[in-house]
Amino acid sequence: MQGNNHDDVRRHNLSIILRLVHRGGAASRAQLTRLTGLNRSTIGALVAELVERGLVEERTPDPTKLAGRPSPIVAASDRVVAIAVNPEIDAITVGVVALSGVVHRSIRFATPTTPTVAEAVAITASIVTDLRREFGEYSIIGMGVAVPGLVRAHDGLVRNAPHLGWVDEPLCDLLAEVTGLPVVAANDASLGVTAERYFGAGQGMTDLIYLNGGSSGIGGGLVVGGVAAGGRAGYAGEFGHTRVSAGCRTDSAGIAGTLEAEVTRGALLDVLGLPAGETDADDLEGALLASTAPAVRAEVNRQVDFLAVALAGAVNILNPELIVLGGFLAALYVVDPGRLTRAVAALTLGTAFDEVQIAPALLGSNLLLIGAAELAFETLLLDPQSESGNSSGLSPLSVRAAGSATAAVSPEIAPPAAIQPL
């Protein structure tokens, strides 16, 4: 829709306000006035429109903690949500994440084998059907997918997710077809750095690195000079394929001696005697902390030392303020933070390492869901006046595998009429 200059300015200001309360947390009207430089009446009118659209709510401040006339508190809505999806080699995780940052629901559906794209779409569609029933009075904006692999930025095509065996798969198109929602996908670790930057350990920082370790391998994300660094096509941050040893173990790409070849969740589970499909990152961390077995300690030390090589290279090249470790890499750090810190320090320039912090991800198992939801929220954040999101009266959900007939996912799929777009 074409708009005049006044329309464009208002849209821009609405976007600024919504981003502030979405990523910065609830703020008073007075704080928003100071942060934006807009006058009080303009802030009042903008907030009123966002309230009318259901994107924010206003709360009465605690009068005991304020001097003078209290200013209403503006908070992002808990009832505007995105569906977040994270496929891995042993499970599909689907969550409902609110614009306020609250994770309303997280469902991990374990799979006996690595899911194909068709199976991942079918599982996701079935879970989304149940979630639509449960959250029938909420506004679903869209779906974001955190993929453990290379995702083409401009259209969401999964170019290569080696652990999943997915090559050139139109995942977004398939999910959009069966759910009727706008779907956006990106590399999981790139979304992890987004989540930690805005909602976790990296708040307020301009240069940070995030490394995620999951059942599907190791990936990373970068923020350089305050800007997310995705590379030309969105493939930047593949720390898992960085060479860290002269060993003969190979990673998913067939490259020997890489971080992903030497540092693995599977090796930790094996030495602990834990089942892969039933153990999440929190369980693994607890088991590592509780174990006194020499074999467990030896494996932790081996992996920590190889992880240090990759982190030291990143510090020397990128000079970050913060390195955030997620998934099983966070567990390795928590078990022996001193060893990892000393090993990285020994391989880096002292002046660069002096200003670096290494920390586990603060968002825990919700991190990738929050990051994926940001993909879905981005269109709304750019234009809070847009009419985007779910629609009613969709045909029954189905999934079509390449070269196969359409198979129904569930006999009761039509979303409830109560769900309406913003």
Coordinates of C-alpha atoms in Angstrom, one line a residue:
M1 CA 0.0 0.0 0.0
Q2 CA 1.3 3.4 -1.0
G3 CA 1.4 5.9 1.8
N4 CA 2.2 9.6 2.1
N5 CA 5.1 10.9 4.1
H6 CA 3.0 11.3 7.3
D7 CA 2.0 7.6 7.0
D8 CA 5.6 6.5 6.6
V9 CA 6.7 8.5 9.6
R10 CA 3.9 7.2 11.8
R11 CA 4.7 3.6 10.7
H12 CA 8.4 4.1 11.5
N13 CA 7.6 5.5 14.9
L14 CA 5.2 2.7 15.7
S15 CA 8.0 0.3 14.7
I16 CA 10.4 2.0 17.1
I17 CA 8.0 1.8 20.0
L18 CA 7.1 -1.8 19.4
R19 CA 10.8 -2.8 19.1
L20 CA 11.7 -1.0 22.3
V21 CA 9.1 -2.8 24.4
H22 CA 9.6 -6.1 22.6
R23 CA 13.4 -6.4 22.9
G24 CA 14.0 -4.0 25.8
G25 CA 11.1 -5.1 28.1
A26 CA 8.3 -3.1 29.5
A27 CA 8.9 0.7 29.7
S28 CA 6.9 3.6 31.0
R29 CA 5.6 6.3 28.6
A30 CA 8.1 8.7 30.2
Q31 CA 11.0 6.3 29.4
L32 CA 9.8 5.9 25.8
T33 CA 9.7 9.7 25.5
R34 CA 13.3 10.0 26.6
L35 CA 14.5 7.1 24.5
T36 CA 12.8 8.2 21.3
G37 CA 13.0 12.0 21.6
L38 CA 9.3 12.2 20.7
N39 CA 7.0 14.4 22.7
R40 CA 4.5 13.0 25.3
S41 CA 1.4 13.5 23.2
T42 CA 3.0 11.7 20.2
I43 CA 4.0 8.8 22.4
G44 CA 0.5 8.7 23.9
A45 CA -1.1 8.5 20.4
L46 CA 1.4 5.8 19.2
V47 CA 0.9 3.7 22.3
A48 CA -2.9 4.0 22.0
E49 CA -2.7 2.7 18.4
L50 CA -0.5 -0.2 19.4
V51 CA -2.9 -1.0 22.3
E52 CA -5.9 -0.9 19.9
R53 CA -4.2 -3.3 17.6
G54 CA -3.5 -5.7 20.5
L55 CA 0.2 -5.5 20.2
V56 CA 1.0 -3.9 23.6
E57 CA -0.9 -3.4 26.8
E58 CA -0.6 -0.6 29.4
R59 CA -0.3 -1.4 33.1
T60 CA -0.6 0.8 36.1
P61 CA 2.9 1.3 37.8
D62 CA 3.5 0.5 41.4
P63 CA 2.9 3.9 43.1
T64 CA 5.1 3.0 46.1
K65 CA 8.2 2.9 43.8
L66 CA 7.7 6.2 42.0
A67 CA 7.9 9.8 42.9
G68 CA 5.4 12.3 41.4
R69 CA 2.8 11.5 38.9
P70 CA 3.2 7.8 37.7
S71 CA 3.6 7.1 34.0
P72 CA 1.7 4.1 32.6
I73 CA 3.9 1.0 31.8
V74 CA 3.8 -0.2 28.2
A75 CA 4.5 -3.9 27.7
A76 CA 4.5 -6.1 24.6
S77 CA 1.5 -8.4 24.4
D78 CA 1.5 -12.0 25.8
R79 CA -1.4 -12.8 23.4
V80 CA 0.4 -12.1 20.1
V81 CA 2.5 -15.2 19.4
A82 CA 4.6 -16.9 16.8
I83 CA 5.1 -20.6 16.2
A84 CA 8.7 -21.6 16.6
V85 CA 10.1 -24.9 15.1
N86 CA 13.5 -26.6 15.6
P87 CA 14.1 -29.9 13.7
E88 CA 17.0 -32.1 14.8
I89 CA 18.2 -35.6 14.1
D90 CA 16.2 -37.2 17.0
A91 CA 13.3 -34.8 17.6
I92 CA 11.1 -32.0 16.3
T93 CA 10.5 -29.2 18.9
V94 CA 7.6 -26.8 18.4
G95 CA 6.9 -23.8 20.7
V96 CA 4.6 -20.9 21.1
V97 CA 6.5 -17.7 21.8
A98 CA 4.8 -14.4 22.7
L99 CA 5.8 -11.0 21.5
S100 CA 6.5 -10.3 25.2
G101 CA 9.3 -13.0 25.1
V102 CA 7.3 -15.5 27.2
V103 CA 7.5 -19.1 25.9
H104 CA 3.9 -20.2 26.5
R105 CA 4.5 -23.8 25.4
S106 CA 7.3 -26.1 24.2
I107 CA 6.7 -29.5 22.8
R108 CA 9.5 -31.9 22.0
F109 CA 8.4 -34.8 19.7
A110 CA 11.1 -37.5 19.8
T111 CA 11.6 -39.4 16.5
P112 CA 13.0 -42.9 16.3
T113 CA 15.0 -42.0 13.2
T114 CA 16.2 -38.8 11.6
P115 CA 13.1 -37.2 10.1
T116 CA 12.8 -36.6 6.4
V117 CA 11.5 -33.2 5.3
A118 CA 8.0 -34.7 4.7
E119 CA 8.0 -36.3 8.2
A120 CA 9.1 -33.0 9.8
V121 CA 6.4 -31.1 8.0
A122 CA 3.8 -33.7 9.0
I123 CA 4.8 -33.8 12.7
T124 CA 5.0 -30.0 12.8
A125 CA 1.5 -29.6 11.2
S126 CA 0.0 -32.0 13.6
I127 CA 1.4 -30.2 16.6
V128 CA 0.4 -26.8 15.3
T129 CA -3.2 -28.2 14.9
D130 CA -3.2 -29.0 18.7
L131 CA -1.6 -25.7 19.6
R132 CA -4.3 -23.8 17.6
R133 CA -6.9 -25.4 19.6
E134 CA -5.2 -24.6 22.9
F135 CA -4.4 -21.0 21.9
G136 CA -7.6 -20.3 20.0
E137 CA -8.0 -16.8 21.4
Y138 CA -4.4 -15.7 20.6
S139 CA -3.2 -14.0 17.4
I140 CA -0.6 -16.2 15.6
I141 CA 1.6 -14.0 13.5
G142 CA 3.6 -16.7 11.7
M143 CA 6.2 -19.4 12.0
G144 CA 10.0 -19.3 12.3
V145 CA 12.2 -22.3 11.8
A146 CA 15.6 -22.9 13.3
V147 CA 17.4 -25.3 10.9
P148 CA 20.7 -27.1 11.8
G149 CA 22.2 -26.4 8.4
L150 CA 22.7 -23.9 5.6
V151 CA 19.5 -21.9 4.7
R152 CA 19.4 -19.5 1.8
A153 CA 18.6 -16.1 3.1
H154 CA 16.2 -14.7 0.4
D155 CA 13.8 -17.6 0.2
G156 CA 14.4 -20.0 3.1
L157 CA 15.5 -22.9 0.9
V158 CA 17.4 -25.5 3.0
R159 CA 20.5 -25.9 0.9
N160 CA 22.2 -28.4 3.1
A161 CA 21.4 -29.8 6.5
P162 CA 24.0 -32.6 6.5
H163 CA 23.0 -34.3 9.7
L164 CA 19.4 -34.4 8.7
G165 CA 20.2 -35.4 5.1
W166 CA 18.2 -32.5 3.7
V167 CA 19.5 -30.9 0.4
D168 CA 17.7 -28.2 -1.5
E169 CA 14.5 -28.7 0.4
P170 CA 11.7 -26.0 0.2
L171 CA 10.9 -26.4 3.8
C172 CA 9.2 -23.0 4.2
D173 CA 6.9 -23.5 1.2
L174 CA 5.9 -26.9 2.5
L175 CA 5.1 -25.6 6.0
A176 CA 3.3 -22.6 4.7
E177 CA 1.1 -24.8 2.5
V178 CA 0.0 -27.1 5.3
T179 CA -0.5 -24.4 8.0
G180 CA -1.6 -21.3 6.1
L181 CA 1.0 -19.3 8.1
P182 CA 3.8 -17.2 6.7
V183 CA 7.0 -19.2 7.3
V184 CA 10.6 -18.0 7.5
A185 CA 13.7 -20.2 8.2
A186 CA 17.3 -19.6 9.1
N187 CA 20.3 -21.4 10.5
D188 CA 19.8 -22.4 14.1
A189 CA 23.0 -20.9 15.5
S190 CA 22.5 -17.6 13.7
L191 CA 19.1 -17.4 15.5
G192 CA 20.7 -18.3 18.7
V193 CA 23.0 -15.3 18.6
T194 CA 20.0 -13.1 17.8
A195 CA 18.1 -14.5 20.9
E196 CA 21.1 -14.0 23.2
R197 CA 21.8 -10.6 21.9
Y198 CA 18.4 -9.2 22.6
F199 CA 17.1 -11.3 25.4
G200 CA 20.1 -13.1 27.0
A201 CA 23.7 -12.7 27.9
G202 CA 24.5 -10.3 25.0
Q203 CA 22.1 -7.5 25.8
G204 CA 23.7 -4.1 25.0
M205 CA 26.8 -5.7 23.3
T206 CA 27.9 -4.9 19.8
D207 CA 30.4 -7.7 19.2
L208 CA 29.6 -11.3 20.2
I209 CA 29.9 -14.8 19.0
Y210 CA 27.5 -17.6 19.7
L211 CA 28.3 -21.3 19.4
N212 CA 25.6 -23.9 19.7
G213 CA 26.2 -27.6 20.2
G214 CA 23.2 -29.9 19.5
S215 CA 22.5 -33.4 18.3
S216 CA 22.9 -32.1 14.8
G217 CA 26.4 -30.8 15.3
I218 CA 27.9 -27.4 16.0
G219 CA 27.1 -24.0 14.4
G220 CA 27.6 -20.4 15.2
G221 CA 26.4 -16.9 14.8
L222 CA 28.1 -13.5 14.8
V223 CA 27.3 -10.0 15.6
V224 CA 30.1 -7.6 14.4
G225 CA 29.9 -3.9 15.1
G226 CA 26.2 -4.2 16.2
V227 CA 25.2 -5.9 12.9
A228 CA 24.4 -9.6 12.5
A229 CA 27.0 -11.0 10.1
G230 CA 25.4 -13.6 7.9
G231 CA 27.7 -13.5 4.9
R232 CA 26.7 -13.1 1.2
A233 CA 24.0 -15.8 1.3
G234 CA 23.5 -16.3 5.0
Y235 CA 25.9 -19.1 5.6
A236 CA 28.4 -17.4 7.9
G237 CA 29.2 -18.9 11.3
E238 CA 30.0 -22.5 10.5
F239 CA 32.5 -22.9 13.3
G240 CA 31.8 -26.6 13.4
H241 CA 33.8 -27.1 10.3
T242 CA 36.9 -25.3 11.6
R243 CA 39.9 -27.5 11.8
V244 CA 41.1 -28.0 15.4
S245 CA 43.2 -31.2 15.3
A246 CA 45.3 -33.4 13.0
G247 CA 43.0 -36.3 13.8
C248 CA 41.3 -38.5 11.3
R249 CA 37.7 -38.2 12.7
T250 CA 35.5 -36.6 10.1
D251 CA 32.5 -34.3 10.4
S252 CA 29.2 -34.3 8.5
A253 CA 30.9 -32.7 5.5
G254 CA 33.6 -35.4 5.5
I255 CA 36.3 -32.9 6.7
A256 CA 38.8 -34.4 9.2
G257 CA 39.9 -32.9 12.4
T258 CA 37.2 -30.3 12.7
L259 CA 35.5 -29.0 15.9
E260 CA 32.3 -30.9 14.9
A261 CA 34.4 -34.1 14.5
E262 CA 36.2 -33.9 17.8
V263 CA 33.5 -32.2 20.0
T264 CA 30.3 -34.2 20.0
R265 CA 27.2 -34.6 22.1
G266 CA 27.1 -38.3 21.2
A267 CA 30.5 -39.0 22.7
L268 CA 29.4 -37.4 26.0
L269 CA 26.2 -39.4 26.1
D270 CA 28.1 -42.6 25.3
V271 CA 30.6 -42.1 28.2
L272 CA 27.7 -41.3 30.5
G273 CA 25.6 -44.2 29.3
L274 CA 22.6 -42.0 28.5
P275 CA 20.1 -42.4 25.7
A276 CA 20.3 -39.8 22.9
G277 CA 16.7 -39.3 22.2
E278 CA 15.6 -38.9 25.8
T279 CA 18.4 -36.5 27.1
D280 CA 18.1 -32.8 26.6
A281 CA 20.9 -30.2 27.3
D282 CA 19.8 -29.6 30.9
D283 CA 19.8 -33.3 31.6
L284 CA 23.3 -33.7 30.0
E285 CA 24.7 -30.8 32.1
G286 CA 23.3 -32.3 35.3
A287 CA 24.8 -35.7 34.5
L288 CA 28.2 -34.3 33.7
L289 CA 28.3 -32.2 36.9
A290 CA 27.2 -35.2 39.0
S291 CA 29.7 -37.7 37.5
T292 CA 33.0 -38.5 39.2
A293 CA 34.0 -41.2 36.7
P294 CA 37.6 -40.8 35.3
A295 CA 36.4 -41.7 31.8
V296 CA 33.8 -38.9 31.9
R297 CA 36.3 -36.3 33.1
A298 CA 38.8 -37.4 30.5
E299 CA 36.3 -37.0 27.7
V300 CA 35.2 -33.6 29.0
N301 CA 38.8 -32.4 29.1
R302 CA 39.5 -33.7 25.6
Q303 CA 36.5 -31.8 24.2
V304 CA 37.1 -28.6 26.2
D305 CA 40.7 -28.5 24.8
F306 CA 39.5 -28.8 21.2
L307 CA 36.8 -26.3 21.8
A308 CA 39.4 -23.8 23.1
V309 CA 41.3 -24.0 19.8
A310 CA 38.2 -22.9 17.8
L311 CA 37.3 -20.2 20.3
A312 CA 40.9 -18.8 20.3
G313 CA 40.9 -18.5 16.5
A314 CA 37.6 -16.6 16.7
V315 CA 39.0 -14.2 19.4
N316 CA 42.1 -13.5 17.4
I317 CA 40.2 -12.8 14.2
L318 CA 37.0 -11.1 15.4
N319 CA 38.0 -9.5 18.8
P320 CA 34.6 -10.0 20.4
E321 CA 33.3 -8.7 23.7
L322 CA 31.5 -12.0 24.5
I323 CA 31.4 -15.6 23.5
V324 CA 28.1 -17.4 24.4
L325 CA 28.0 -21.2 24.5
G326 CA 24.7 -23.0 24.0
G327 CA 23.5 -26.6 24.0
F328 CA 26.0 -29.2 25.1
L329 CA 28.8 -26.7 24.7
A330 CA 27.4 -24.8 27.6
A331 CA 27.4 -28.0 29.6
L332 CA 31.1 -28.4 28.9
Y333 CA 31.9 -24.9 30.1
V334 CA 29.8 -25.2 33.3
V335 CA 31.6 -28.5 34.2
D336 CA 35.0 -26.8 34.1
P337 CA 35.0 -23.1 33.2
G338 CA 38.5 -22.6 34.4
R339 CA 40.0 -25.1 32.1
L340 CA 38.3 -23.6 29.0
T341 CA 39.3 -20.1 30.0
R342 CA 42.9 -21.0 30.5
A343 CA 43.1 -23.0 27.3
V344 CA 41.7 -20.1 25.2
A345 CA 43.9 -17.6 26.9
A346 CA 47.0 -19.7 26.1
L347 CA 46.2 -19.5 22.4
T348 CA 45.2 -15.9 22.0
L349 CA 46.8 -12.5 22.0
G350 CA 46.7 -11.2 25.6
T351 CA 45.4 -7.8 24.8
A352 CA 42.4 -9.3 22.8
F353 CA 41.6 -11.9 25.4
D354 CA 41.7 -9.5 28.3
E355 CA 38.4 -7.9 27.2
V356 CA 36.5 -11.2 26.3
Q357 CA 33.9 -12.9 28.4
I358 CA 32.9 -16.5 28.0
A359 CA 29.5 -17.4 29.3
P360 CA 26.8 -20.1 29.0
A361 CA 23.6 -19.1 27.2
L362 CA 21.1 -17.6 29.6
L363 CA 18.0 -18.7 27.7
G364 CA 18.7 -22.4 28.2
S365 CA 16.5 -24.8 26.2
N366 CA 14.2 -22.0 25.0
L367 CA 17.0 -20.2 23.2
L368 CA 16.4 -21.5 19.7
L369 CA 12.6 -21.2 20.0
I370 CA 13.0 -17.5 21.0
G371 CA 15.4 -17.0 18.1
A372 CA 13.1 -18.7 15.6
A373 CA 10.2 -16.6 16.8
E374 CA 12.1 -13.4 16.0
L375 CA 12.0 -14.4 12.3
A376 CA 8.3 -14.5 12.4
F377 CA 8.0 -11.3 14.4
E378 CA 10.2 -9.3 12.1
T379 CA 7.6 -8.3 9.5
L380 CA 5.3 -7.1 12.3
L381 CA 8.2 -5.2 14.0
L382 CA 8.9 -3.5 10.7
D383 CA 5.3 -2.5 10.1
P384 CA 3.0 -2.8 13.1
Q385 CA 0.1 -1.6 10.9
S386 CA 0.4 -4.7 8.7
E387 CA -2.3 -7.3 8.5
S388 CA -0.3 -10.4 8.8
G389 CA -0.5 -13.8 10.4
N390 CA -3.0 -16.7 10.5
S391 CA -6.2 -16.9 8.6
S392 CA -9.4 -18.8 9.4
G393 CA -11.2 -21.3 7.2
L394 CA -8.1 -23.1 6.0
S395 CA -8.5 -26.4 4.2
P396 CA -7.4 -29.6 6.0
L397 CA -3.7 -29.7 6.7
S398 CA -1.8 -32.1 4.5
V399 CA 1.8 -32.8 3.5
R400 CA 3.1 -33.6 0.1
A401 CA 6.4 -35.5 -0.3
A402 CA 8.2 -35.2 -3.5
G403 CA 6.7 -37.5 -6.1
S404 CA 4.0 -38.8 -3.7
A405 CA 0.3 -38.4 -3.1
T406 CA -1.0 -36.0 -0.5
A407 CA -1.6 -37.7 2.8
A408 CA -3.8 -36.3 5.6
V409 CA -2.0 -35.4 8.8
S410 CA -5.0 -35.3 11.1
P411 CA -8.8 -35.7 10.7
E412 CA -9.4 -32.5 12.7
I413 CA -7.3 -29.7 11.3
A414 CA -9.3 -26.7 10.5
P415 CA -8.2 -23.9 12.9
P416 CA -10.9 -22.5 15.2
A417 CA -12.8 -19.5 14.0
A418 CA -11.7 -17.6 17.1
I419 CA -8.2 -17.2 15.6
Q420 CA -8.1 -13.9 13.7
P421 CA -5.3 -12.0 12.0
L422 CA -4.2 -8.8 13.6

